Short mmCIF file of C-alpha atoms in Angstrom, two decimals:
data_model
loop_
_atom_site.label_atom_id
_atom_site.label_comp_id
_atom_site.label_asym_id
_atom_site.label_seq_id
_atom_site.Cartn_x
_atom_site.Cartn_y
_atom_site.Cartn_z
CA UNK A 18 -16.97 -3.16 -8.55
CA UNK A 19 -15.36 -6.81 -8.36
CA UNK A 20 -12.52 -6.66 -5.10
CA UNK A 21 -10.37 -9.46 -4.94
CA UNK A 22 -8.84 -10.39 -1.67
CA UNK A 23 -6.87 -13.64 -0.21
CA UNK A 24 -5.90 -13.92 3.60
CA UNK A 25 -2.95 -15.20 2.59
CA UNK A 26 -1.76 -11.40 3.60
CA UNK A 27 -1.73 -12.40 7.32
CA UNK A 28 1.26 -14.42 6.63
CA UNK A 29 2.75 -11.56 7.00
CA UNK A 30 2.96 -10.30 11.08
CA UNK A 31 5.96 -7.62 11.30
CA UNK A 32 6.18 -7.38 15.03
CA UNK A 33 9.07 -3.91 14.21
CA UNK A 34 9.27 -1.29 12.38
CA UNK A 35 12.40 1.95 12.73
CA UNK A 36 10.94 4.84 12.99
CA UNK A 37 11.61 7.78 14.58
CA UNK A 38 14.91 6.47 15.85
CA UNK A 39 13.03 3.72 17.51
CA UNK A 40 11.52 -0.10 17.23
CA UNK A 41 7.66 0.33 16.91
CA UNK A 42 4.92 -1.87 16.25
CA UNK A 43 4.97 -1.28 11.98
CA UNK A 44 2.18 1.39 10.83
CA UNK A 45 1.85 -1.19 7.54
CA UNK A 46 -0.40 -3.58 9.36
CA UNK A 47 -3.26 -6.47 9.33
CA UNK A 48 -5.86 -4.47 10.31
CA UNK A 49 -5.71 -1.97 7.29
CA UNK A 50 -6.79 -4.80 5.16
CA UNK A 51 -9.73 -5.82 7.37
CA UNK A 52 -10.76 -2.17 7.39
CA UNK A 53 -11.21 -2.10 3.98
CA UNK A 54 -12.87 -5.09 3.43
CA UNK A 55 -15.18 -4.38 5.88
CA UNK A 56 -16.50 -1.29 4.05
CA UNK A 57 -16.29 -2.81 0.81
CA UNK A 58 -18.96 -5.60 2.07
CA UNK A 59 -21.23 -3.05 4.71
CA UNK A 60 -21.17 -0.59 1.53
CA UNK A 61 -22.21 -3.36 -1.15
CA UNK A 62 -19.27 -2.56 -3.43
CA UNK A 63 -19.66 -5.63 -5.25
CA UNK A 64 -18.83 -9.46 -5.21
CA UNK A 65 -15.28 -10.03 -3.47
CA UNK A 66 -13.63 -13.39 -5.02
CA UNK A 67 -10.24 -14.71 -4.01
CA UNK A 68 -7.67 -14.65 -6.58
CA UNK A 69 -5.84 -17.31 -8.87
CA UNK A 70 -2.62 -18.20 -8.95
CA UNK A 71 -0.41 -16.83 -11.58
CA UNK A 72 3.22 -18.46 -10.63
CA UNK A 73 6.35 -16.95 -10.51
CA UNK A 74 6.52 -16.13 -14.52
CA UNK A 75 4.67 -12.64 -14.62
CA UNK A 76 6.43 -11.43 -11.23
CA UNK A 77 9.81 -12.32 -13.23
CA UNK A 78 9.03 -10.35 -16.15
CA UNK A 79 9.56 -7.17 -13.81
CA UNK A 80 11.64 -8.09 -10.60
CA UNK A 81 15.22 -9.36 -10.86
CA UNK A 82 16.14 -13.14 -10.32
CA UNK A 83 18.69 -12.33 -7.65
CA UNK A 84 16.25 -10.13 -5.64
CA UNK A 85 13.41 -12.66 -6.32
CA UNK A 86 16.11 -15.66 -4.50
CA UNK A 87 16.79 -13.51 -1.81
CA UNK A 88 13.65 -12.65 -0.82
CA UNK A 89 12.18 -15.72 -0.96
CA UNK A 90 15.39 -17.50 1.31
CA UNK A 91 15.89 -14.11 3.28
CA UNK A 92 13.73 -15.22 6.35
CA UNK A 93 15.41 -19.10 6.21
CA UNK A 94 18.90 -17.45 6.04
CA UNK A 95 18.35 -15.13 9.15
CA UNK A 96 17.30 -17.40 11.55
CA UNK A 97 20.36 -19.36 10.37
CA UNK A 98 22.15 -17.01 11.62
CA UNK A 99 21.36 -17.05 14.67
CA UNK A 100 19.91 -13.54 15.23
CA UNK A 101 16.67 -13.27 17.79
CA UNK A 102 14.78 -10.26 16.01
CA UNK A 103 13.55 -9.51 12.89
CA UNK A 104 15.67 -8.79 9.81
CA UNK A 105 16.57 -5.15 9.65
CA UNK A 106 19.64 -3.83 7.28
CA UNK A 107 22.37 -2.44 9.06
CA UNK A 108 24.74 -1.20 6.01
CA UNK A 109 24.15 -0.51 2.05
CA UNK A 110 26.42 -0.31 -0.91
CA UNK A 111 26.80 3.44 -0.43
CA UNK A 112 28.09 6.24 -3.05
CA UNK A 113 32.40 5.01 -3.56
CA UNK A 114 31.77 1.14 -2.06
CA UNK A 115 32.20 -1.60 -3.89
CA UNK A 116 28.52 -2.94 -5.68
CA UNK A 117 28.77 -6.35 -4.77
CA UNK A 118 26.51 -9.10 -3.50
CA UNK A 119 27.72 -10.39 0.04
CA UNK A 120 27.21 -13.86 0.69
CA UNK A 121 26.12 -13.33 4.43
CA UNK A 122 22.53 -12.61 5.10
CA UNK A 123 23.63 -9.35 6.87
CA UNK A 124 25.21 -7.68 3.43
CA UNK A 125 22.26 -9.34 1.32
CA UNK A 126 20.08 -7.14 3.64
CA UNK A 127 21.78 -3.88 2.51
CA UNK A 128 22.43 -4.61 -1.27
CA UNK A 129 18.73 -5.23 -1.50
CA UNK A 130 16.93 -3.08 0.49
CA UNK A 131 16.57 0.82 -0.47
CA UNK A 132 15.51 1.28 3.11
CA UNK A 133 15.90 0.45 6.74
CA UNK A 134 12.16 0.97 8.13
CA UNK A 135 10.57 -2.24 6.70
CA UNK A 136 11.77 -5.78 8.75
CA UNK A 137 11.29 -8.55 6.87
CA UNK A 138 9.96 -11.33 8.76
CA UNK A 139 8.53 -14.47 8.56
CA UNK A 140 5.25 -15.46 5.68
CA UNK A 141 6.76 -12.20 4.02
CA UNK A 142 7.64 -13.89 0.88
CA UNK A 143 4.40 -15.42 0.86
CA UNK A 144 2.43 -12.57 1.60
CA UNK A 145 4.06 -11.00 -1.01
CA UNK A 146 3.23 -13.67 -3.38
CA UNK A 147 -0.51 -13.21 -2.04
CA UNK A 148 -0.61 -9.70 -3.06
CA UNK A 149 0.43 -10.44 -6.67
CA UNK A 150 -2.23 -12.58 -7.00
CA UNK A 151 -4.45 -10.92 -5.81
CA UNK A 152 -3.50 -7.97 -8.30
CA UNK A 153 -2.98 -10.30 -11.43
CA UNK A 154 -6.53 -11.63 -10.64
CA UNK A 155 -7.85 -8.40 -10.99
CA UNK A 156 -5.70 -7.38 -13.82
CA UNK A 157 -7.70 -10.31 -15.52
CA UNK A 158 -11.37 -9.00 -14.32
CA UNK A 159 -9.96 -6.26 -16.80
CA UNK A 160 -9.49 -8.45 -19.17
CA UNK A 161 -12.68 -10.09 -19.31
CA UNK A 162 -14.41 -6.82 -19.64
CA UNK A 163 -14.75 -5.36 -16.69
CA UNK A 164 -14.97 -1.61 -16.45
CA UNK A 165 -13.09 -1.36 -12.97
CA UNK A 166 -11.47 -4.46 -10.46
CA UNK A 167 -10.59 -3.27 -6.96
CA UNK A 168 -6.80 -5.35 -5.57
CA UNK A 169 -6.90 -5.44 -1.79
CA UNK A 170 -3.43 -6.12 -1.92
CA UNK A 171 -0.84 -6.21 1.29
CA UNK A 172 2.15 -6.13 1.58
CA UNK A 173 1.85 -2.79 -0.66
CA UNK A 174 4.04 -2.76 -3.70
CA UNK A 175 4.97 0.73 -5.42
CA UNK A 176 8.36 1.28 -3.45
CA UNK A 177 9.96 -2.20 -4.91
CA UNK A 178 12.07 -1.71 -7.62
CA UNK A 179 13.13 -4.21 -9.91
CA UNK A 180 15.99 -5.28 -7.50
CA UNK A 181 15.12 -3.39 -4.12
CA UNK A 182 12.56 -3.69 -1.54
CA UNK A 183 11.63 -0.39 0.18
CA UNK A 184 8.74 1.40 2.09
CA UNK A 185 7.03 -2.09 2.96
CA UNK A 186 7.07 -2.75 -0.64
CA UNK A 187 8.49 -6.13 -1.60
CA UNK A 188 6.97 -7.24 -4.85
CA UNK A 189 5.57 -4.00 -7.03
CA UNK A 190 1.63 -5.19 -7.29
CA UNK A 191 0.74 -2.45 -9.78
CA UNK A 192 4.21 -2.75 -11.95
CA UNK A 193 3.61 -6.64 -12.41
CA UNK A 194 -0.38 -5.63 -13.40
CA UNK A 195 0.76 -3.34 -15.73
CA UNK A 196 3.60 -5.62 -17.28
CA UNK A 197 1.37 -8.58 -17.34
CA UNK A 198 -1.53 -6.41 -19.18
CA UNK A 199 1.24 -5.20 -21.98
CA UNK A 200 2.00 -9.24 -22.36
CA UNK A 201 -1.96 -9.53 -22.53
CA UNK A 202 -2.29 -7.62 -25.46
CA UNK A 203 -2.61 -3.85 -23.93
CA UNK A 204 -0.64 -1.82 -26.39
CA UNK A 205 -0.52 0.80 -23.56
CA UNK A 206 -0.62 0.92 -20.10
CA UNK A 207 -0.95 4.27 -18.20
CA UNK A 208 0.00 3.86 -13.97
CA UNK A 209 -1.50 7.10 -11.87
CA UNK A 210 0.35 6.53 -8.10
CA UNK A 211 -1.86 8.50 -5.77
CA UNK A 212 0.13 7.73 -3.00
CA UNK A 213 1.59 10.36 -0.63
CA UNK A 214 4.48 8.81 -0.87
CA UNK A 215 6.27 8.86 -4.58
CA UNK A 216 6.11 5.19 -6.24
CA UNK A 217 10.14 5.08 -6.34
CA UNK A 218 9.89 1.47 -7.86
CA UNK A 219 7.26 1.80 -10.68
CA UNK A 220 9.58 5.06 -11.71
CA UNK A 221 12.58 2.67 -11.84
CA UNK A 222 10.87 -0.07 -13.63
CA UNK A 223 9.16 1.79 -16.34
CA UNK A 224 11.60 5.06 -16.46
CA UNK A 225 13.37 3.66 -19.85
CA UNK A 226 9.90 2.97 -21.47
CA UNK A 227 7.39 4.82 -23.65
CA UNK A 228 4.78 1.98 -23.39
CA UNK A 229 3.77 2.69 -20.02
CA UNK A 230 3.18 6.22 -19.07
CA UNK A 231 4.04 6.95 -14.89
CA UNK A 232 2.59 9.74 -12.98
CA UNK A 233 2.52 10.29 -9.11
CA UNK A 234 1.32 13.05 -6.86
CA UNK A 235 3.51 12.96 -3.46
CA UNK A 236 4.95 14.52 -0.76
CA UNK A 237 7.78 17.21 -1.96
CA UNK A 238 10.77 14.42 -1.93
CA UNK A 239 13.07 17.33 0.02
CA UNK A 240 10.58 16.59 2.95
CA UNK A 241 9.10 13.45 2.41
CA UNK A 242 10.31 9.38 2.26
CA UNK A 243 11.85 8.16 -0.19
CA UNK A 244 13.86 11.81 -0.58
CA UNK A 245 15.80 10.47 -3.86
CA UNK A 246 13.25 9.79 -6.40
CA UNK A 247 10.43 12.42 -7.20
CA UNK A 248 11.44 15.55 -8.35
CA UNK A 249 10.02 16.88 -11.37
CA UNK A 250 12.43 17.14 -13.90
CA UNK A 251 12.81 13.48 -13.81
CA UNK A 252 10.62 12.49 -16.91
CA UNK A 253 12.30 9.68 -18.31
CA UNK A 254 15.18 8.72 -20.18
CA UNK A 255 15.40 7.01 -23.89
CA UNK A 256 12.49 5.29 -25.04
CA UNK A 257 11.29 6.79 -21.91
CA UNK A 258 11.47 10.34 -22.34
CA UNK A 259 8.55 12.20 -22.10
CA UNK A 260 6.88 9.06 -20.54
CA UNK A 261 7.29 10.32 -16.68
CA UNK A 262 5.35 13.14 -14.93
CA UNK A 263 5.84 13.53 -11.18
CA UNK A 264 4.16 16.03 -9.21
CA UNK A 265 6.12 16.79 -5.78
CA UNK A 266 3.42 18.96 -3.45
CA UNK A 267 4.32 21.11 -0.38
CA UNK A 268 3.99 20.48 3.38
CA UNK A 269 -0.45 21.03 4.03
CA UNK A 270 -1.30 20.85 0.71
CA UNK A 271 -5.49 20.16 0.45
CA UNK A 272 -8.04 19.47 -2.02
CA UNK A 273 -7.49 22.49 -4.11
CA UNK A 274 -3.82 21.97 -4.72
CA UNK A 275 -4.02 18.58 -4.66
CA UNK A 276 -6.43 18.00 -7.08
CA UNK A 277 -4.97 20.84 -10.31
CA UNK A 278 -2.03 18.77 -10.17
CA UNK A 279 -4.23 15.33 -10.48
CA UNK A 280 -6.09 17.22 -13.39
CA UNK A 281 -2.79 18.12 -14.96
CA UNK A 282 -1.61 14.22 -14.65
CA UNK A 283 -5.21 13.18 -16.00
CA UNK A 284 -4.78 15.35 -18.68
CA UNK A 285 -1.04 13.44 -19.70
CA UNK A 286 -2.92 10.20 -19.38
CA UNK A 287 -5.69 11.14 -21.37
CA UNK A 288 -3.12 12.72 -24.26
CA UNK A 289 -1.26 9.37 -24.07
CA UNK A 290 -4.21 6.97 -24.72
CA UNK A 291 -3.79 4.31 -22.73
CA UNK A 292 -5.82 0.78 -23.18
CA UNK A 293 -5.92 0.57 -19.37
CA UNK A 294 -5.01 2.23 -16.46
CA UNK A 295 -3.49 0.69 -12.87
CA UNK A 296 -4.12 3.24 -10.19
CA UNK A 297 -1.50 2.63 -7.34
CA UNK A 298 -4.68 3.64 -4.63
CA UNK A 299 -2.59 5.02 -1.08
CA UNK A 300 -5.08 7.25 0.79
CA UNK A 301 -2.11 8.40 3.18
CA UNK A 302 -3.05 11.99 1.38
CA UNK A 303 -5.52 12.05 4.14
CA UNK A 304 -5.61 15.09 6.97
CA UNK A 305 -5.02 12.92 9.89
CA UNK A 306 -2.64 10.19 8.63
CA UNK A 307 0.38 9.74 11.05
CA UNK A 308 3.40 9.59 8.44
CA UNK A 309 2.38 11.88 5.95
CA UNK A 310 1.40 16.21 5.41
CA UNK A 311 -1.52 15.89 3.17
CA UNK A 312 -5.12 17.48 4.50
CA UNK A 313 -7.24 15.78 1.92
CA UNK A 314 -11.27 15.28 3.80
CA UNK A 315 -12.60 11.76 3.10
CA UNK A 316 -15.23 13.35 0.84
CA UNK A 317 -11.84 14.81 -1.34
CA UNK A 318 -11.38 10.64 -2.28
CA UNK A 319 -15.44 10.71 -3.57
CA UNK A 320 -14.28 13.38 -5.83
CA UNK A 321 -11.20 12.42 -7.24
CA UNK A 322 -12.61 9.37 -7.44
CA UNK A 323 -15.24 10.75 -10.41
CA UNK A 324 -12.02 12.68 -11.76
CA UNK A 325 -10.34 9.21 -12.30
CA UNK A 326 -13.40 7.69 -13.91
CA UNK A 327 -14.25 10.57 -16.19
CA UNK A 328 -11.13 9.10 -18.33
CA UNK A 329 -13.38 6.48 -19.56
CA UNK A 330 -10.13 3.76 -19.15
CA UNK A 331 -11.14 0.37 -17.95
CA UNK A 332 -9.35 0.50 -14.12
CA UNK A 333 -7.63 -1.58 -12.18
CA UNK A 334 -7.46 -0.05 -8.28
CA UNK A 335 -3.96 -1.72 -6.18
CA UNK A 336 -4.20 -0.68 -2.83
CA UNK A 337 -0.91 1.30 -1.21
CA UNK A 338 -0.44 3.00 1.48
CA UNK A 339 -2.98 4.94 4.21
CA UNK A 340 -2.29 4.69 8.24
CA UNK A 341 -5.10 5.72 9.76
CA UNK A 342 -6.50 2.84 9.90
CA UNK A 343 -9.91 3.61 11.60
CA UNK A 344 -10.48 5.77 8.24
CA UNK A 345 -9.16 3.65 5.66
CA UNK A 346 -12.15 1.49 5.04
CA UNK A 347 -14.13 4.96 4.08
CA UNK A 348 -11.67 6.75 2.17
CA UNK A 349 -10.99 3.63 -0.36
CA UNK A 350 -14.10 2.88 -0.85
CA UNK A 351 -14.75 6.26 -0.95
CA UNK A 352 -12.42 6.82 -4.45
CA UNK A 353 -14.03 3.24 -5.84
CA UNK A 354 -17.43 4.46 -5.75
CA UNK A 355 -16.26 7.99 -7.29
CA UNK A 356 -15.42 6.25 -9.69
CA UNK A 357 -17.79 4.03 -10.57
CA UNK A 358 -20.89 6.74 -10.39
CA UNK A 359 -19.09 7.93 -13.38
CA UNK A 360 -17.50 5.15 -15.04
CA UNK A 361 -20.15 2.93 -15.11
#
């Protein structure tokens, strides 16, 4: 399987991270990446390639212009200020206030951000940009007739909503795939988030739309980040109805559990016919991953893995979440090669 990877990610150095009521060194870090790659080259995965750049255009057909300005002078505008740390929101737009855009970088912070754990700092914008890339570039492998592409894409994307960044999510990697694909030609797009975490953004982007079909498996949103997106009777709304399946799973769920409700979302995917699925790949499911309640064994990713490629859909793989990093090398290469022992 082709993996496509820049190092344009390490642009991006977050030195915090809020969690826990505390400043800690950010659990979305460098090192995942170079994890990963390392497996993907010590297990012979395939050829890695760096990507091509796709501009602005495609990451405009999803994300606001606003939010797109602001990030990309949010870092400029901070230091500007005059403030020593990184740039953390303090206040949001909250239920009764007034739903406007501030003009200080302090307000800007709040109206766009869905979130307080994730600083932005600076080379974010870039790294974002990086990620896209790297995503669109596989999105083309696709294209050309590839069966599956692996995107080795940080900053992660499937918490950014059109106009909010969230969850370490900045630019939505898989959303932008799956809109660029549709503009491609691909009269359907099907998006399976495998995240612990519920993909909060690709819900908002696509919720209105029965062109691309969303599911996600996640941690039960009463328990689990981002808390107000996930529940299951959100399935859509208009064009959209029908078009959203999210399956929220309880504190310890393993293999067993886990993996019905991944057959059950299969199953949607596989009813809705899709020209191409974009799996948003977070292994944070995994037993001994710090921010999540998942006990899914690194052999569990092998097997869903096959259950993914037995739909026959030409794949494209954008990498999420997953904090143990000393594992995260194994367990995403572990779901690639599931795959592709049955795909192929």
């Amino acid at each position: 399987m082709l993996t496509v990877y820049s190092d344009t990610h390490l642009k991006r150095q977050a030195r915090t991270e809020l969690y826990g009521g505390q400043l800690v060194p950010p659990h979305e870090c460098p090192e995942r990446v170079a994890y990963v790659l390392d497996r993907v080259r010590a297990t012979r995965l395939g050829e890695v390639v760096p990507p091509r750049g796709y501009g602005r255009a495609p990451i405009a057909r999803v994300h606001d212009a606003g939010y797109l300005n602001f990030l990309e002078h949010a870092w400029d505008e901070w230091l500007k200020a005059g403030y020593p740390g990184e740039a953390i929101p303090t206040c949001w737009p909250a239920r009764r206030m007034a739903q406007r855009i501030p003009t200080h970088i302090d307000g800007k912070l709040g109206y766009y951000a869905a979130s307080s754990e994730s600083s932005i700092s600076a080379g974010t914008w870039e790294a974002s940009l990086g990620a896209v890339d790297v995503a669109l570039t596989a999105a083309q492998a696709l294209r050309d007739g590839a069966t599956g592409a692996f995107a080795l894409c940080r900053p992660p994307g499937h918490h950014a909503a059109s106009d909010m960044y969230c969850g370490y999510c900045f630019l939505n990697n898989a959303a932008i795939a799956a809109q660029w694909l549709r503009d491609q030609g691909a009269g359907r797009v099907a998006i399976l988030d495998v995240d612990f975490h519920h993909g909060n953004g690709t819900q908002d982007i696509f919720y209105d739309r029965g062109d691309v079909f969303f599911a996600s498996l996640h941690g039960d949103p009463r328990e689990a980040f981002p808390h107000f997106l996930g529940y299951e009777d959100e399935t859509g709304i208009g064009a959209g109805e029908g078009f959203n399946a999210n399956y929220p799973l309880p504190r310890g769920a393993d293999y067993p559990v886990w993996s019905e409700a991944l057959k059950s979302a299969l199953g949607r995917i596989a009813a809705f016919a899709p020209d191409v699925l974009v799996v948003s790949l977070g292994v944070d499911t995994f037993q001994s991953d710090p921010i999540s309640f998942f006990k899914l064994t690194s052999d569990d990713f092998s097997r869903y893995g096959e259950l993914i490629g037995g739909l026959r859909v030409p794949t494209l793989f954008a990498l999420e979440g997953g904090y143990a990093v000393e594992e995260i090398g194994v367990n995403v290469v572990n779901v690639l090669a599931g795959y592709e022992s049955v795909a192929r």
